[in-house]
Each structure stands twice: as C-alpha cells, then as structure tokens.
Amino acid sequence: MEANEEQNAIKKKQQDVVRFLEANKIEFEEVDITMSEEQRQWMYKNVPPEKKPAQGNPLPPQIFNGDRYCGVSS
C-alpha cells in the first residue's frame, strides 16, 4: 500500500471512530499524535504488547479510556 493510501485509510478509520462516539453521545478527547512526540510515545508505550504489530509501531486510531487500553479501530 502506498503511503498516501495508508494515510487515507487511517484518516477514514479515525473519522469512523469519531462518528461512532458522537452518534452514541460518548464524550471523548481526540489526540493528534502527529503534532506531539510526547503523545505519540505515550500511545506506543500504552498499547499492550499482544496488540502491537509484529513490525513497526501501532497506528492510529487507538482507543483509550484514561490510561486503560480499549482497542483499535479495525
């Protein structure tokens, strides 16, 4: 998959998650990890080892409730 296609796929998954949360009136804070190395490292560190990809870092969107990992949008 080309980088641009991958970025578009990530963006669509993020939009799907936001729409789901809004439709279900679930309060959330959207964190843009592209703008913060600290937030990106926090996400990488807090995704459980069994949920991390075999190679590379986990990609957004990743779902957390506070510090508790809730899953990934697939």
mmCIF file of N, CA and C in Angstrom:
data_model
loop_
_atom_site.group_PDB
_atom_site.id
_atom_site.type_symbol
_atom_site.label_atom_id
_atom_site.label_comp_id
_atom_site.label_asym_id
_atom_site.label_seq_id
_atom_site.Cartn_x
_atom_site.Cartn_y
_atom_site.Cartn_z
ATOM 1 N N MET A 1 0.860 -1.173 0.000
ATOM 2 C CA MET A 1 0.000 0.000 0.000
ATOM 3 C C MET A 1 0.902 1.231 0.000
ATOM 4 N N GLU A 2 0.597 2.179 -0.851
ATOM 5 C CA GLU A 2 1.374 3.412 -0.903
ATOM 6 C C GLU A 2 1.110 4.250 0.336
ATOM 7 N N ALA A 3 2.074 5.121 0.654
ATOM 8 C CA ALA A 3 1.964 5.958 1.860
ATOM 9 C C ALA A 3 0.695 6.793 1.840
ATOM 10 N N ASN A 4 0.356 7.376 0.703
ATOM 11 C CA ASN A 4 -0.838 8.217 0.609
ATOM 12 C C ASN A 4 -2.106 7.396 0.839
ATOM 13 N N GLU A 5 -2.156 6.191 0.292
ATOM 14 C CA GLU A 5 -3.308 5.308 0.503
ATOM 15 C C GLU A 5 -3.414 4.915 1.969
ATOM 16 N N GLU A 6 -2.267 4.649 2.598
ATOM 17 C CA GLU A 6 -2.255 4.279 4.016
ATOM 18 C C GLU A 6 -2.752 5.443 4.869
ATOM 19 N N GLN A 7 -2.308 6.656 4.562
ATOM 20 C CA GLN A 7 -2.767 7.838 5.301
ATOM 21 C C GLN A 7 -4.269 8.023 5.145
ATOM 22 N N ASN A 8 -4.779 7.826 3.940
ATOM 23 C CA ASN A 8 -6.219 7.953 3.707
ATOM 24 C C ASN A 8 -6.999 6.889 4.478
ATOM 25 N N ALA A 9 -6.471 5.671 4.541
ATOM 26 C CA ALA A 9 -7.134 4.594 5.285
ATOM 27 C C ALA A 9 -7.165 4.915 6.776
ATOM 28 N N ILE A 10 -6.061 5.445 7.306
ATOM 29 C CA ILE A 10 -6.008 5.831 8.722
ATOM 30 C C ILE A 10 -7.011 6.936 8.990
ATOM 31 N N LYS A 11 -7.046 7.946 8.128
ATOM 32 C CA LYS A 11 -7.967 9.075 8.301
ATOM 33 C C LYS A 11 -9.418 8.587 8.291
ATOM 34 N N LYS A 12 -9.754 7.658 7.393
ATOM 35 C CA LYS A 12 -11.122 7.140 7.335
ATOM 36 C C LYS A 12 -11.471 6.401 8.624
ATOM 37 N N LYS A 13 -10.546 5.582 9.138
ATOM 38 C CA LYS A 13 -10.797 4.874 10.396
ATOM 39 C C LYS A 13 -11.013 5.859 11.535
ATOM 40 N N GLN A 14 -10.207 6.933 11.560
ATOM 41 C CA GLN A 14 -10.360 7.943 12.605
ATOM 42 C C GLN A 14 -11.735 8.597 12.512
ATOM 43 N N GLN A 15 -12.151 8.945 11.307
ATOM 44 C CA GLN A 15 -13.464 9.562 11.115
ATOM 45 C C GLN A 15 -14.577 8.607 11.533
ATOM 46 N N ASP A 16 -14.435 7.327 11.222
ATOM 47 C CA ASP A 16 -15.436 6.333 11.620
ATOM 48 C C ASP A 16 -15.564 6.264 13.143
ATOM 49 N N VAL A 17 -14.433 6.281 13.841
ATOM 50 C CA VAL A 17 -14.451 6.231 15.306
ATOM 51 C C VAL A 17 -15.133 7.470 15.868
ATOM 52 N N VAL A 18 -14.776 8.640 15.356
ATOM 53 C CA VAL A 18 -15.376 9.894 15.837
ATOM 54 C C VAL A 18 -16.880 9.880 15.597
ATOM 55 N N ARG A 19 -17.311 9.467 14.417
ATOM 56 C CA ARG A 19 -18.754 9.411 14.120
ATOM 57 C C ARG A 19 -19.475 8.456 15.070
ATOM 58 N N PHE A 20 -18.867 7.306 15.344
ATOM 59 C CA PHE A 20 -19.469 6.341 16.263
ATOM 60 C C PHE A 20 -19.626 6.947 17.655
ATOM 61 N N LEU A 21 -18.569 7.555 18.162
ATOM 62 C CA LEU A 21 -18.617 8.144 19.503
ATOM 63 C C LEU A 21 -19.652 9.263 19.570
ATOM 64 N N GLU A 22 -19.680 10.117 18.555
ATOM 65 C CA GLU A 22 -20.656 11.213 18.534
ATOM 66 C C GLU A 22 -22.080 10.679 18.437
ATOM 67 N N ALA A 23 -22.305 9.691 17.576
ATOM 68 C CA ALA A 23 -23.646 9.126 17.402
ATOM 69 C C ALA A 23 -24.158 8.493 18.689
ATOM 70 N N ASN A 24 -23.243 7.958 19.481
ATOM 71 C CA ASN A 24 -23.617 7.312 20.736
ATOM 72 C C ASN A 24 -23.473 8.232 21.942
ATOM 73 N N LYS A 25 -23.251 9.519 21.646
ATOM 74 C CA LYS A 25 -23.138 10.551 22.687
ATOM 75 C C LYS A 25 -22.122 10.175 23.768
ATOM 76 N N ILE A 26 -20.987 9.669 23.315
ATOM 77 C CA ILE A 26 -19.891 9.302 24.214
ATOM 78 C C ILE A 26 -18.879 10.441 24.198
ATOM 79 N N GLU A 27 -18.608 10.997 25.374
ATOM 80 C CA GLU A 27 -17.626 12.072 25.460
ATOM 81 C C GLU A 27 -16.244 11.511 25.156
ATOM 82 N N PHE A 28 -15.448 12.297 24.433
ATOM 83 C CA PHE A 28 -14.105 11.849 24.088
ATOM 84 C C PHE A 28 -13.205 13.047 23.840
ATOM 85 N N GLU A 29 -11.926 12.781 23.916
ATOM 86 C CA GLU A 29 -10.910 13.768 23.564
ATOM 87 C C GLU A 29 -10.096 13.168 22.435
ATOM 88 N N GLU A 30 -10.070 13.860 21.318
ATOM 89 C CA GLU A 30 -9.292 13.393 20.181
ATOM 90 C C GLU A 30 -7.869 13.929 20.327
ATOM 91 N N VAL A 31 -6.883 13.047 20.231
ATOM 92 C CA VAL A 31 -5.483 13.438 20.378
ATOM 93 C C VAL A 31 -4.782 13.213 19.045
ATOM 94 N N ASP A 32 -4.201 14.281 18.505
ATOM 95 C CA ASP A 32 -3.479 14.201 17.237
ATOM 96 C C ASP A 32 -2.013 13.902 17.536
ATOM 97 N N ILE A 33 -1.619 12.650 17.355
ATOM 98 C CA ILE A 33 -0.247 12.272 17.697
ATOM 99 C C ILE A 33 0.766 12.789 16.684
ATOM 100 N N THR A 34 0.310 13.285 15.542
ATOM 101 C CA THR A 34 1.257 13.832 14.567
ATOM 102 C C THR A 34 1.831 15.156 15.042
ATOM 103 N N MET A 35 1.162 15.786 15.991
ATOM 104 C CA MET A 35 1.594 17.098 16.461
ATOM 105 C C MET A 35 2.383 17.029 17.762
ATOM 106 N N SER A 36 2.506 15.859 18.362
ATOM 107 C CA SER A 36 3.149 15.763 19.670
ATOM 108 C C SER A 36 3.932 14.459 19.802
ATOM 109 N N GLU A 37 5.235 14.579 19.847
ATOM 110 C CA GLU A 37 6.082 13.393 20.048
ATOM 111 C C GLU A 37 5.766 12.739 21.390
ATOM 112 N N GLU A 38 5.479 13.560 22.402
ATOM 113 C CA GLU A 38 5.152 13.029 23.729
ATOM 114 C C GLU A 38 3.889 12.165 23.671
ATOM 115 N N GLN A 39 2.847 12.645 22.983
ATOM 116 C CA GLN A 39 1.602 11.877 22.853
ATOM 117 C C GLN A 39 1.823 10.602 22.044
ATOM 118 N N ARG A 40 2.630 10.702 20.997
ATOM 119 C CA ARG A 40 2.916 9.530 20.155
ATOM 120 C C ARG A 40 3.629 8.454 20.989
ATOM 121 N N GLN A 41 4.633 8.854 21.756
ATOM 122 C CA GLN A 41 5.361 7.903 22.593
ATOM 123 C C GLN A 41 4.455 7.305 23.666
ATOM 124 N N TRP A 42 3.551 8.129 24.213
ATOM 125 C CA TRP A 42 2.598 7.631 25.215
ATOM 126 C C TRP A 42 1.735 6.530 24.606
ATOM 127 N N MET A 43 1.227 6.780 23.390
ATOM 128 C CA MET A 43 0.392 5.778 22.725
ATOM 129 C C MET A 43 1.191 4.497 22.489
ATOM 130 N N TYR A 44 2.400 4.619 21.947
ATOM 131 C CA TYR A 44 3.220 3.438 21.674
ATOM 132 C C TYR A 44 3.452 2.631 22.947
ATOM 133 N N LYS A 45 3.722 3.334 24.045
ATOM 134 C CA LYS A 45 4.043 2.676 25.314
ATOM 135 C C LYS A 45 2.818 2.000 25.929
ATOM 136 N N ASN A 46 1.624 2.556 25.726
ATOM 137 C CA ASN A 46 0.428 2.081 26.419
ATOM 138 C C ASN A 46 -0.417 1.083 25.641
ATOM 139 N N VAL A 47 -0.057 0.798 24.408
ATOM 140 C CA VAL A 47 -0.719 -0.290 23.684
ATOM 141 C C VAL A 47 -0.111 -1.589 24.221
ATOM 142 N N PRO A 48 -0.945 -2.520 24.687
ATOM 143 C CA PRO A 48 -0.414 -3.771 25.253
ATOM 144 C C PRO A 48 0.451 -4.525 24.237
ATOM 145 N N PRO A 49 1.495 -5.191 24.705
ATOM 146 C CA PRO A 49 2.412 -5.905 23.797
ATOM 147 C C PRO A 49 1.699 -6.863 22.842
ATOM 148 N N GLU A 50 0.669 -7.554 23.323
ATOM 149 C CA GLU A 50 -0.032 -8.517 22.456
ATOM 150 C C GLU A 50 -0.868 -7.845 21.369
ATOM 151 N N LYS A 51 -1.063 -6.535 21.475
ATOM 152 C CA LYS A 51 -1.844 -5.800 20.477
ATOM 153 C C LYS A 51 -0.961 -5.028 19.501
ATOM 154 N N LYS A 52 0.355 -5.047 19.742
ATOM 155 C CA LYS A 52 1.280 -4.319 18.872
ATOM 156 C C LYS A 52 1.549 -5.137 17.615
ATOM 157 N N PRO A 53 1.787 -4.455 16.486
ATOM 158 C CA PRO A 53 2.105 -5.186 15.256
ATOM 159 C C PRO A 53 3.452 -5.899 15.379
ATOM 160 N N ALA A 54 3.643 -6.923 14.570
ATOM 161 C CA ALA A 54 4.894 -7.680 14.597
ATOM 162 C C ALA A 54 6.078 -6.787 14.240
ATOM 163 N N GLN A 55 5.846 -5.836 13.355
ATOM 164 C CA GLN A 55 6.893 -4.896 12.952
ATOM 165 C C GLN A 55 6.355 -3.482 13.048
ATOM 166 N N GLY A 56 7.206 -2.559 13.425
ATOM 167 C CA GLY A 56 6.825 -1.153 13.470
ATOM 168 C C GLY A 56 6.012 -0.819 14.709
ATOM 169 N N ASN A 57 5.425 0.363 14.677
ATOM 170 C CA ASN A 57 4.629 0.869 15.795
ATOM 171 C C ASN A 57 3.141 0.741 15.497
ATOM 172 N N PRO A 58 2.316 0.705 16.551
ATOM 173 C CA PRO A 58 0.868 0.686 16.330
ATOM 174 C C PRO A 58 0.431 1.970 15.634
ATOM 175 N N LEU A 59 -0.541 1.853 14.767
ATOM 176 C CA LEU A 59 -1.058 3.012 14.040
ATOM 177 C C LEU A 59 -2.378 3.461 14.642
ATOM 178 N N PRO A 60 -2.681 4.742 14.515
ATOM 179 C CA PRO A 60 -3.984 5.225 14.972
ATOM 180 C C PRO A 60 -5.081 4.726 14.036
ATOM 181 N N PRO A 61 -6.316 4.758 14.467
ATOM 182 C CA PRO A 61 -6.724 5.190 15.796
ATOM 183 C C PRO A 61 -6.619 4.060 16.823
ATOM 184 N N GLN A 62 -6.133 4.400 17.982
ATOM 185 C CA GLN A 62 -6.097 3.519 19.146
ATOM 186 C C GLN A 62 -7.043 4.138 20.168
ATOM 187 N N ILE A 63 -7.803 3.321 20.866
ATOM 188 C CA ILE A 63 -8.822 3.818 21.789
ATOM 189 C C ILE A 63 -8.378 3.568 23.229
ATOM 190 N N PHE A 64 -8.441 4.621 24.043
ATOM 191 C CA PHE A 64 -8.110 4.537 25.467
ATOM 192 C C PHE A 64 -9.221 5.197 26.262
ATOM 193 N N ASN A 65 -9.423 4.720 27.480
ATOM 194 C CA ASN A 65 -10.298 5.381 28.450
ATOM 195 C C ASN A 65 -9.376 5.748 29.604
ATOM 196 N N GLY A 66 -8.918 7.003 29.604
ATOM 197 C CA GLY A 66 -7.865 7.388 30.533
ATOM 198 C C GLY A 66 -6.606 6.641 30.141
ATOM 199 N N ASP A 67 -6.039 5.886 31.070
ATOM 200 C CA ASP A 67 -4.843 5.091 30.782
ATOM 201 C C ASP A 67 -5.173 3.666 30.354
ATOM 202 N N ARG A 68 -6.449 3.308 30.363
ATOM 203 C CA ARG A 68 -6.859 1.929 30.047
ATOM 204 C C ARG A 68 -7.033 1.759 28.542
ATOM 205 N N TYR A 69 -6.342 0.795 27.986
ATOM 206 C CA TYR A 69 -6.438 0.498 26.563
ATOM 207 C C TYR A 69 -7.767 -0.183 26.272
ATOM 208 N N CYS A 70 -8.480 0.326 25.281
ATOM 209 C CA CYS A 70 -9.794 -0.245 24.940
ATOM 210 C C CYS A 70 -9.793 -0.936 23.584
ATOM 211 N N GLY A 71 -8.820 -0.643 22.754
ATOM 212 C CA GLY A 71 -8.781 -1.329 21.475
ATOM 213 C C GLY A 71 -8.339 -0.449 20.333
ATOM 214 N N VAL A 72 -8.442 -1.037 19.175
ATOM 215 C CA VAL A 72 -8.052 -0.385 17.937
ATOM 216 C C VAL A 72 -9.235 -0.462 16.991
ATOM 217 N N SER A 73 -9.380 0.553 16.179
ATOM 218 C CA SER A 73 -10.418 0.519 15.149
ATOM 219 C C SER A 73 -9.928 -0.370 14.024
ATOM 220 N N SER A 74 -10.754 -1.322 13.608
ATOM 221 C CA SER A 74 -10.328 -2.183 12.501
ATOM 222 C C SER A 74 -11.310 -2.130 11.370
#
